[in-house]
Amino acid sequence: MSPRVDGWVESVDPNTGRKFYANHVTRVTQWDPPPGWNSKPAAPAAAAAPPNDALPMGWEEMKDPQSGRVFYVDHANQVTTWTKPTAAAAGTTPMASAPVSAPSNALQQAATTRSSYHQHQQQQHQQHDEVSSYSSSHQSQPVRSRRTWSDSSSYFRPSRSVDVDFSDALSKLDFKVQKVEDALRPKCANCQYEFTLSKRRHHCRLCGDVYCDKCSPHKVELPLEGPEYAKPVRICNFCHPDVERGNYFSQRRYLTPLTLYDPPPESDSSSKLDEEVGVATHATVSAALCALTSDLDALILNASSVELTLEASDLVPAITKHLALRATSDRAVRCLASLLSLGAMGSTISYAKVFYQDPAWEELFTLLERSGNDRKTLYIQEQCTKVIYYLTEASLLKKLDAMDQLPIPLDIPRTLRALLDHASNDKNPNLQRLSASAIRHLVLEEERRLTSSANDICAHQMTSGQIEGSVYQSFLPELVSTGGILILCSLMGAEDADTRTHATAALGATLDATRAMDESLANLYELTGGFAGMPKAHSEITIIRAIVQSGGCDFALSQLLQSSETTVARMGCDFCASLVLPLLEDARGTATLEEGYTPGNDDDLAASREAALALASGPCLPSLLSIVRVGDRPLPLKQAAMECLAAIAMAVGEMTKANPPLTDDAVTHMLEEGMVPLMLMVLEEFDSQSLTTKDTPTSRIREAAGIVISAMAVCSMEAMMELQSSNSISIMWSASQNILPSSWRGDGAPQCLG
């Protein structure tokens, strides 16, 4: 399966059996053969004996186009590694001489159960040595591990973003400045002074609006075509600053039709639109919105080109008033999305602040909930979602709330339902991506509203002695019953890499927000003596179980963990931690379970134990171990992965003592993935480092390794025998001497090996 055309290889989809083509340089996959593809492999040339530092036969050196890092690919066995393999490290038997099955058979075996996979591996007798280290400053020991079924799937699942462009669904319109009719301006457009016989009207030759002499005193030469521009012409005070900066297409010209035109009621619009003439028409407004959007997009792409000279207090209402009319609403929401995007790039809240002063939520919902799957509808829904994304950003809402600028808040339950509906529609990947990211913003806003309302009640009770107000009713508990968790878990397996990342972030934020809200309600219940709030409800139990049952701990999560981008891999680790880390942080996580324990028991940590069992039995375990094995991964990322592994191992160990058949598959998987020797290497790697009361990543990593070894020794006789045969007594003895208290485990647990 060596590449024949610029890094392209032919592979087989394990689910459908169809052939597809993958380029491991650009990370592009497609069903059709690439140009110049030859289905017949070239005759192999006689290979010379490689030098000691040469790559083994079948390996190829490549570069990650996103990070620039060099990695190595064995196309025959579908193995990727950051560490350079050499002919000497490959052993006396060349890798090319190992028996390799047909790619289709290997992929079909990878898609079956783990037991059938290992039967296949025993038939092939394949072993791969991976030599890695923690950092360049530490020497490494070889860690023997075999290629797992998750490696096969990830080899053919490159991370890439899927971008589509539906902007052509809105046709381009030509905008031309027109002189405002006298009847439309009985007063000056600036000072509002009423025109009389002595107070004459003057038209600005750039924006076309009508002003008095005082508000349009400038006469300048404009490099524009037409006989009237052969001599200096009058311009208003608004357009003059643009001319001085060399911009002869004043942005003020867009406001003229936008402010003059008042949309008729939708019921009367069909007859009145055909009768419109002059500047104040829906056609002129649509053209102005189209041209303004183009200018805003140009500013986004090149912020140093031209400044936006229009004031937010003038521009935002002029745009939002046209969301109500169907004939102008599509371009109005498109323009508003670009304006808010520009504001976010410039870290200004002025546009969002003006919007919240008179929000057009109902008009936005009408567009967001518009039915249909045609390109135009999908594009308008995408722009509405983008508007909501920018208007619900957490730091923005916090600032506006502090300024008391949220008089009419967003209807979060209604918005969540619409966004979840769009997130399940794969016809527009951009809409899916924006919906997932906006859902995360809404989850954080739910947490802010509930905790703020609880804090207000507490503050009033402490100052006046009376309980006043009500606690905000959150919509998050309904995400399970409405299928929201299922939809987000399905997005974790989306084709678009960014959608997978945003969906994972939304799920993690839902768990964190649920715990924070439960804690806030429990504190309120205690402070008010039970008159407000409620006892701690542990609402996260149903959410964690829904995530596990919806496949949130399966291949999709392992893809994030295997990402070469540190931020993406860290997000995957954080999501794993949100599922299982309470087992370590809560002292009850180490409590002895009753004999015959099953995960269905409704104790507070039962759901986290279910998640730990799913992670230990599935593809996420080798992905977490790979983070620890690879030498050049950042230390904080290794720490996050080790903490997850410690929680998983401890949960499996406690459940094994109570009900051994329950964890047979998990324990077998942990042993086959080389968990014990890797943890011994961790302990030895950091043995020479001084351990103090200071909490450091290295101390956390060492402590987590001790927890894993202790748990594995308890739940597996094979692990105990492996520890005895590895001559690791000195390593474990050194690890058992650190009795300093742990900074992250409950009940005063020590850092030492148990």
PDB file of C-alpha atoms in Angstrom, residues 7 29 65-66 119 123 210 328 361 377 408 449 618 663 682 734:
ATOM      1  CA  GLY A   7       1.311  10.578  -1.151  1.00  0.00           C
ATOM      2  CA  THR A  29      -9.808  11.486   1.541  1.00  0.00           C
ATOM      3  CA  PRO A  65       0.758  20.278   7.269  1.00  0.00           C
ATOM      4  CA  GLN A  66      -0.959  21.828  10.324  1.00  0.00           C
ATOM      5  CA  GLN A 119      -7.474 -13.668  17.569  1.00  0.00           C
ATOM      6  CA  GLN A 123      -2.741 -15.550  13.750  1.00  0.00           C
ATOM      7  CA  VAL A 210     -30.546  66.233   2.572  1.00  0.00           C
ATOM      8  CA  THR A 328     -34.985  42.359   3.212  1.00  0.00           C
ATOM      9  CA  TRP A 361     -35.148  38.248  19.059  1.00  0.00           C
ATOM     10  CA  THR A 377     -32.545  28.552   3.718  1.00  0.00           C
ATOM     11  CA  ILE A 408     -34.613  41.476  27.390  1.00  0.00           C
ATOM     12  CA  ARG A 449     -28.177  32.954  35.038  1.00  0.00           C
ATOM     13  CA  GLY A 618     -12.669   0.948  24.388  1.00  0.00           C
ATOM     14  CA  THR A 663     -14.363  -5.942  34.590  1.00  0.00           C
ATOM     15  CA  VAL A 682       6.963   6.722  34.498  1.00  0.00           C
ATOM     16  CA  SER A 734      11.229   4.482  46.098  1.00  0.00           C
TER      17      SER A 734
END
